[in-house]
Amino acid sequence: MGRPENPIPDPASPLGRLAVALRDGRRRARFSYAELSDRTRFISPGTLQRAASGVVLPRWEVAQAFARVCGMNADEIARLWHAAYRSSPGRRGASSPRRPTPRPDRIKDLSGFCLALEELRQANGAPSFRMMQSRARATGRELSRSTAYRISTGQQAPASAECLEAFLVACEVPPRDRTVWLDAWRQVQWHAARQEAERREEMRQLESVVAENMRGQVTHETAVRMLRKAGFDALERFRRFDAPWSVECLECAATFRVRLSDVVLVRATCPDCPKLAERVREAWAELLTNRSGLLSRQQVRALRAATVLQPRLYRDHLDVPVFVADRTTLTTLRSGVWHPALEEALRRHVRRPFYLDVLLVQDYDTTPSRQSGLRHRRLAKAAGLIDGPLETRPPGQDADRSNAAAQADGALGRVATTVRRNPVPSGPAIKAPWKPTSNSGA
């Protein structure tokens, strides 16, 4: 004889009344939990024992299988289960009366229709998707678990009236109530088809505006020209104005799919370009820690005194401009022996093949001074060259905050630009170009 079951914590509660009914039915049937599990075929003895413990709410299919095998009244067990479901903590409607079944005649679109179907599933016991598949097959209808999941989560609307009816049967909706749902589904399908037709007409009119021929259709040559003007290059033949098109970004060589209609409406952007600068800054910060041990102390000091500027990845060439503020830093970094360490750090963050090109950007006063490093950093920042400096602040820099920063007279380009400076006491204003230094040291 097996050991006695633990007492039900609260036999008067809705969950306790369900557990009492399940235990009484098992005793009348004279089944052990092992025998009960053999007869249900897919439920373990431990699950059946927990269902009758009065501690946790069993799944709907477990309670129904328990009642069916023991010869109990299925409708009474369903009533007790729904009462326990509504009063259980953390369940929808636990602190309020049971929510009414959603009104399908008030649904406006397909997303709202899917939301109403999920509310219907919850209101009818929240059966698992496996149980929904079994219920549909028992009536000769087909409803896979994945289809039921996508409908419940709003990823996919019922594709046909047969699919919707199988979902309703799986939720145990009576036949007299299914007609309202089928009528509502046909109505939202009609609205969706109408909206799609209006969208296609808008796209046709937009295409006729940008087309260069009498037929009002964009040719492949025109599409490629518009694509390149937006900064992308085509990877396949142009098919249709509103069809997905495989393209490559001219800046970072990332491949993705866009629609030419989105390009015309300026809604197509490269997903990888904003991430490039962040990844290069992460690699630069890792380089300053000298984790690989490839850099000398002098090189680390020089790199901390320099500033990495906005990088640019064109096809497979990665340009990393580095601003140096003094001649000592330039002398240390011009050799290029630190480039392998930077390339090693970059390849851990920029996950695509590239050829590295480091550009040293430098500009100096003819008269050296203690403030020249700070002054040139301010010049680069005012000109838009510095995008978040990573170098540490040199000692004594806080004392120079009162000095006026020089103003840039124009946009500084990648190679050379003129900057207007404030006049120095010894002479007139000086115009000095920004001098780039490449890997070759020229």
XYZ file of C-alpha atoms in Angstrom:
442
model
C 0.000 0.000 0.000
C 1.414 3.392 -1.008
C 1.991 6.161 1.428
C -0.927 8.551 2.027
C -1.152 11.790 0.074
C -0.392 15.110 1.676
C -3.469 17.023 2.815
C -4.859 19.703 0.495
C -3.779 23.146 1.847
C -7.171 24.848 1.375
C -9.968 22.447 0.382
C -12.565 25.274 0.362
C -10.727 27.354 -2.259
C -11.468 26.940 -6.000
C -8.122 25.183 -6.496
C -8.787 22.990 -3.458
C -12.251 21.987 -4.716
C -10.715 20.931 -8.040
C -8.090 18.823 -6.218
C -10.764 17.200 -4.020
C -12.826 16.251 -7.092
C -9.776 14.737 -8.831
C -8.781 12.717 -5.758
C -12.340 11.415 -5.252
C -12.548 10.363 -8.883
C -9.240 8.480 -8.694
C -10.297 6.666 -5.508
C -13.613 5.615 -7.059
C -11.776 4.320 -10.142
C -9.252 2.493 -7.843
C -6.255 3.598 -9.934
C -2.794 4.347 -8.675
C -0.991 7.299 -10.251
C 1.225 4.871 -12.201
C -1.823 3.071 -13.615
C -3.441 6.412 -14.359
C -0.331 7.496 -16.238
C -0.350 4.303 -18.336
C -3.955 4.945 -19.343
C -3.387 8.597 -20.257
C -0.245 7.559 -22.263
C 1.393 10.993 -22.338
C 1.179 12.318 -18.734
C 3.685 11.260 -16.078
C 2.637 10.028 -12.599
C 4.293 13.020 -10.963
C 2.288 15.459 -13.101
C -0.954 13.695 -12.224
C -0.092 13.715 -8.516
C 0.686 17.450 -8.616
C -2.622 18.050 -10.428
C -4.490 16.602 -7.418
C -2.256 18.212 -4.778
C -4.192 21.479 -4.482
C -0.912 23.434 -4.605
C -0.559 24.254 -8.319
C -3.132 24.640 -11.060
C -2.844 21.745 -13.537
C -2.900 22.343 -17.269
C -6.298 22.102 -18.940
C -5.404 18.961 -20.890
C -4.110 17.259 -17.716
C -7.362 17.892 -15.826
C -9.439 16.686 -18.796
C -7.363 13.513 -19.248
C -7.568 12.852 -15.485
C -11.375 13.115 -15.620
C -11.742 11.077 -18.802
C -9.683 8.103 -17.584
C -11.398 8.042 -14.194
C -14.884 8.252 -15.717
C -15.687 11.601 -14.102
C -18.076 14.288 -15.316
C -15.951 16.290 -17.784
C -18.250 19.341 -17.662
C -18.013 19.515 -13.866
C -14.215 19.255 -13.961
C -14.148 21.974 -16.642
C -16.267 24.250 -14.405
C -14.003 23.678 -11.418
C -10.866 24.221 -13.532
C -12.144 27.559 -14.895
C -12.996 28.722 -11.378
C -9.510 27.797 -10.179
C -7.953 29.441 -13.235
C -9.749 32.747 -12.620
C -8.775 32.859 -8.945
C -5.154 31.682 -9.248
C -2.463 34.346 -8.565
C -0.708 35.788 -11.612
C -3.445 34.684 -14.007
C -5.371 37.081 -16.193
C -8.531 38.081 -14.371
C -7.421 36.627 -11.018
C -8.649 39.622 -8.995
C -11.748 40.359 -11.102
C -14.619 38.422 -12.676
C -13.866 36.390 -15.741
C -13.367 38.549 -18.802
C -16.099 38.177 -21.428
C -15.385 36.544 -24.752
C -14.104 39.170 -27.236
C -16.564 40.654 -29.702
C -15.435 39.678 -33.242
C -17.837 42.156 -34.871
C -15.791 45.074 -33.420
C -12.456 43.995 -34.887
C -10.979 46.405 -37.442
C -7.789 44.787 -38.799
C -5.873 41.513 -38.940
C -3.619 42.326 -35.985
C -6.666 43.022 -33.828
C -8.221 39.797 -35.080
C -5.199 37.779 -33.929
C -5.292 39.542 -30.542
C -8.971 38.635 -30.175
C -8.230 34.998 -31.027
C -5.575 34.885 -28.292
C -8.065 36.355 -25.812
C -10.532 33.684 -26.914
C -7.943 30.972 -26.270
C -7.213 32.353 -22.796
C -10.919 32.611 -21.994
C -11.451 28.965 -22.960
C -8.827 27.477 -20.681
C -5.587 28.461 -22.469
C -4.979 25.025 -24.011
C -1.446 24.256 -25.098
C -0.651 24.306 -28.799
C -0.088 20.551 -28.738
C -3.555 20.051 -27.286
C -5.029 22.395 -29.913
C -3.435 20.288 -32.625
C -4.895 17.111 -31.100
C -8.375 18.605 -30.793
C -8.377 19.794 -34.408
C -7.221 16.388 -35.704
C -9.891 14.625 -33.655
C -12.549 16.448 -35.723
C -10.839 15.845 -39.063
C -9.259 19.317 -39.333
C -5.591 20.248 -39.627
C -3.928 22.803 -37.330
C -0.210 22.505 -36.638
C 1.341 23.678 -33.391
C 3.468 26.263 -35.184
C 0.427 27.730 -36.967
C -1.511 27.984 -33.707
C 1.502 29.662 -32.055
C 1.921 32.219 -34.859
C -1.786 33.078 -34.797
C -1.808 33.465 -31.003
C 1.278 35.701 -31.007
C 0.018 37.857 -33.886
C 2.742 36.827 -36.319
C 0.281 35.385 -38.811
C -3.457 35.722 -39.393
C -5.515 32.635 -40.335
C -4.758 32.009 -44.013
C -8.131 30.455 -44.829
C -11.574 29.885 -43.403
C -10.656 26.221 -42.782
C -7.609 27.298 -40.715
C -9.755 29.684 -38.658
C -12.402 27.032 -38.050
C -9.723 24.564 -36.902
C -8.451 27.184 -34.433
C -11.994 27.752 -33.119
C -12.582 24.006 -32.776
C -9.266 23.710 -30.859
C -10.548 26.410 -28.477
C -13.807 24.450 -28.095
C -15.993 27.227 -29.493
C -19.565 25.932 -30.068
C -20.691 25.671 -33.733
C -23.330 28.384 -33.284
C -20.626 30.903 -32.281
C -18.188 30.149 -35.106
C -20.277 31.919 -37.766
C -19.659 35.322 -36.139
C -15.902 34.726 -36.196
C -15.946 33.615 -39.835
C -17.919 36.724 -40.846
C -15.507 38.966 -38.946
C -12.512 37.248 -40.619
C -13.980 37.842 -44.106
C -14.587 41.491 -43.206
C -11.016 42.169 -42.029
C -9.659 40.272 -45.042
C -11.638 42.580 -47.314
C -10.301 45.651 -45.494
C -6.722 44.329 -45.729
C -7.087 43.691 -49.478
C -8.460 47.204 -49.962
C -5.573 48.794 -48.044
C -3.061 46.758 -50.053
C -4.675 47.916 -53.300
C -4.480 51.560 -52.141
C -0.819 51.137 -51.212
C 0.011 49.632 -54.594
C -1.755 52.503 -56.340
C 0.297 55.013 -54.338
C 3.485 53.184 -55.281
C 2.437 53.144 -58.950
C 1.862 56.893 -58.916
C 5.193 57.483 -57.183
C 6.983 55.309 -59.728
C 5.389 57.217 -62.610
C 6.722 60.465 -61.139
C 10.353 59.302 -60.879
C 10.353 57.244 -64.112
C 12.057 58.683 -67.180
C 9.962 57.013 -69.878
C 6.408 57.295 -71.147
C 5.326 53.972 -69.671
C 5.771 55.238 -66.130
C 8.084 52.366 -65.089
C 11.587 52.703 -63.680
C 14.219 50.968 -65.791
C 17.201 49.073 -64.439
C 19.642 51.839 -65.385
C 17.544 54.528 -63.689
C 17.135 52.370 -60.580
C 20.890 51.736 -60.324
C 21.598 55.461 -60.694
C 19.124 56.332 -57.925
C 20.579 53.601 -55.751
C 24.150 54.844 -56.147
C 23.063 58.389 -55.424
C 21.707 57.113 -52.096
C 25.040 55.413 -51.326
C 24.265 51.813 -52.320
C 25.283 49.482 -55.125
C 23.062 46.815 -56.697
C 23.951 43.144 -56.264
C 21.204 41.766 -58.516
C 18.960 42.766 -61.382
C 16.249 45.328 -60.634
C 12.845 43.640 -60.633
C 10.114 45.937 -59.381
C 9.731 49.366 -57.777
C 8.307 47.943 -54.542
C 10.143 44.603 -54.453
C 13.052 43.824 -52.061
C 16.426 44.426 -53.732
C 19.812 43.087 -52.577
C 22.253 45.998 -52.287
C 25.679 46.809 -50.877
C 26.575 49.907 -48.904
C 29.293 51.940 -50.623
C 30.655 53.124 -47.269
C 30.991 49.930 -45.255
C 30.310 47.170 -47.844
C 27.429 45.768 -45.770
C 24.854 43.739 -47.741
C 21.140 43.933 -47.030
C 17.800 44.290 -48.836
C 15.880 47.491 -49.529
C 13.010 48.615 -51.734
C 13.566 51.300 -54.335
C 10.392 52.979 -53.093
C 12.029 53.357 -49.667
C 15.149 54.772 -51.333
C 13.047 57.374 -53.157
C 11.216 58.274 -49.939
C 14.588 58.507 -48.077
C 13.643 55.694 -45.726
C 16.491 53.302 -46.605
C 19.586 53.424 -44.413
C 22.544 51.133 -43.890
C 22.226 49.207 -40.608
C 26.012 48.800 -40.170
C 27.421 52.296 -40.834
C 26.478 53.771 -37.409
C 28.125 50.793 -35.713
C 31.504 51.203 -37.440
C 32.680 54.230 -35.445
C 31.651 52.576 -32.178
C 33.551 49.387 -33.020
C 36.690 51.329 -34.003
C 36.543 53.283 -30.725
C 36.230 50.028 -28.798
C 39.277 48.659 -30.617
C 41.203 51.890 -29.913
C 40.366 51.696 -26.216
C 41.568 48.096 -26.188
C 44.781 49.180 -27.939
C 45.498 51.715 -25.185
C 45.379 48.946 -22.582
C 48.177 47.103 -24.495
C 46.607 43.766 -23.690
C 48.613 42.022 -26.413
C 51.947 43.398 -25.097
C 53.095 44.383 -28.607
C 53.581 48.068 -27.736
C 56.374 49.737 -25.820
C 55.757 52.226 -23.044
C 56.748 55.088 -25.322
C 54.246 53.990 -27.968
C 51.467 53.651 -25.388
C 52.173 57.189 -24.114
C 52.110 58.508 -27.686
C 48.831 56.737 -28.461
C 47.255 58.143 -25.305
C 48.264 61.639 -26.439
C 46.659 61.048 -29.871
C 42.964 61.004 -30.798
C 41.170 58.630 -33.140
C 38.860 60.510 -35.512
C 35.846 59.403 -37.528
C 36.783 56.198 -39.445
C 35.624 55.305 -42.940
C 35.253 51.869 -44.491
C 35.102 52.088 -48.280
C 34.620 48.661 -49.815
C 37.443 46.697 -48.200
C 39.694 49.646 -47.192
C 39.374 50.863 -43.618
C 40.751 54.389 -43.103
C 41.460 55.305 -39.471
C 42.559 58.962 -39.117
C 44.503 59.742 -35.946
C 45.006 63.338 -34.777
C 48.416 64.064 -33.184
C 48.930 67.321 -31.309
C 52.713 67.571 -31.036
C 55.857 66.641 -32.934
C 57.048 64.158 -30.300
C 53.897 62.096 -30.736
C 54.272 62.313 -34.528
C 57.855 61.080 -34.363
C 56.824 58.053 -32.305
C 53.748 57.111 -34.326
C 55.140 57.801 -37.815
C 57.179 54.573 -37.869
C 54.085 52.389 -38.126
C 55.398 49.581 -35.945
C 52.243 49.892 -33.823
C 49.924 49.247 -36.779
C 49.867 45.422 -36.335
C 48.634 45.852 -32.749
C 45.861 48.196 -33.941
C 44.935 45.834 -36.763
C 44.757 42.909 -34.348
C 42.390 44.851 -32.069
C 40.283 46.009 -35.021
C 39.793 42.500 -36.367
C 38.296 41.452 -33.047
C 35.662 44.191 -33.316
C 35.130 44.811 -37.061
C 33.896 41.438 -38.262
C 34.642 41.731 -41.999
C 37.772 41.605 -44.182
C 39.539 44.947 -44.639
C 42.854 46.553 -45.530
C 43.953 48.969 -42.824
C 45.228 52.463 -43.677
C 46.225 54.718 -40.767
C 46.322 58.464 -41.491
C 48.152 60.756 -39.074
C 46.513 64.189 -39.093
C 48.805 66.903 -37.661
C 49.121 70.708 -37.513
C 51.428 72.841 -35.353
C 52.183 76.423 -34.419
C 55.471 77.853 -35.647
C 56.132 78.951 -32.066
C 55.970 76.062 -29.578
C 54.131 76.704 -26.338
C 52.718 74.803 -23.394
C 49.199 75.315 -24.722
C 49.776 74.057 -28.273
C 48.465 70.511 -27.575
C 45.257 71.800 -26.011
C 44.865 74.409 -28.744
C 45.046 71.899 -31.565
C 42.643 69.532 -29.882
C 40.213 72.434 -29.648
C 40.815 73.249 -33.303
C 40.041 69.682 -34.331
C 36.921 69.551 -32.156
C 35.637 72.889 -33.435
C 36.151 71.673 -37.005
C 34.218 68.461 -36.356
C 37.216 66.143 -36.628
C 37.142 64.744 -33.089
C 34.292 62.383 -32.303
C 34.669 61.618 -28.616
C 38.395 61.741 -27.700
C 39.720 58.651 -25.955
C 43.079 59.935 -24.759
C 43.688 60.783 -21.116
C 43.855 64.419 -20.059
C 47.462 65.652 -19.719
C 48.479 67.175 -16.377
C 47.886 70.879 -16.040
C 45.224 70.974 -18.731
C 42.552 72.231 -16.358
C 44.539 75.445 -15.880
C 44.126 76.267 -19.575
C 40.315 76.219 -19.605
C 40.180 80.027 -19.617
C 42.059 80.268 -22.935
C 39.816 81.024 -25.901
C 39.485 78.160 -28.399
C 40.289 78.868 -32.012
C 37.394 78.842 -34.450
C 37.497 76.780 -37.642
C 36.836 78.857 -40.789
C 35.526 75.944 -42.884
C 34.765 72.260 -42.955
C 37.920 70.182 -42.656
C 38.147 67.403 -45.218
C 39.870 64.051 -45.144
C 43.138 65.277 -46.676
C 43.823 69.003 -46.268
C 41.893 72.147 -45.300
C 42.714 75.676 -44.172
C 41.994 76.770 -40.607
C 41.868 80.431 -39.506
C 43.555 81.043 -36.142
C 43.455 83.877 -33.626
C 46.433 86.238 -34.122
C 49.457 85.651 -31.891
C 51.128 88.632 -30.157
C 54.322 88.425 -32.260
C 52.687 88.861 -35.666
C 49.603 88.657 -37.878
C 47.220 85.765 -38.194
C 48.662 82.514 -39.545
C 46.948 80.171 -41.972
C 48.268 76.652 -41.630
C 47.049 73.546 -43.474
C 46.210 70.244 -41.871
C 48.886 67.832 -43.021
C 47.958 64.142 -43.329
C 50.614 61.528 -42.802
C 49.993 58.080 -44.328
C 51.570 54.718 -43.557
C 54.493 55.464 -45.826
C 55.402 58.508 -43.756
C 55.072 60.947 -46.653
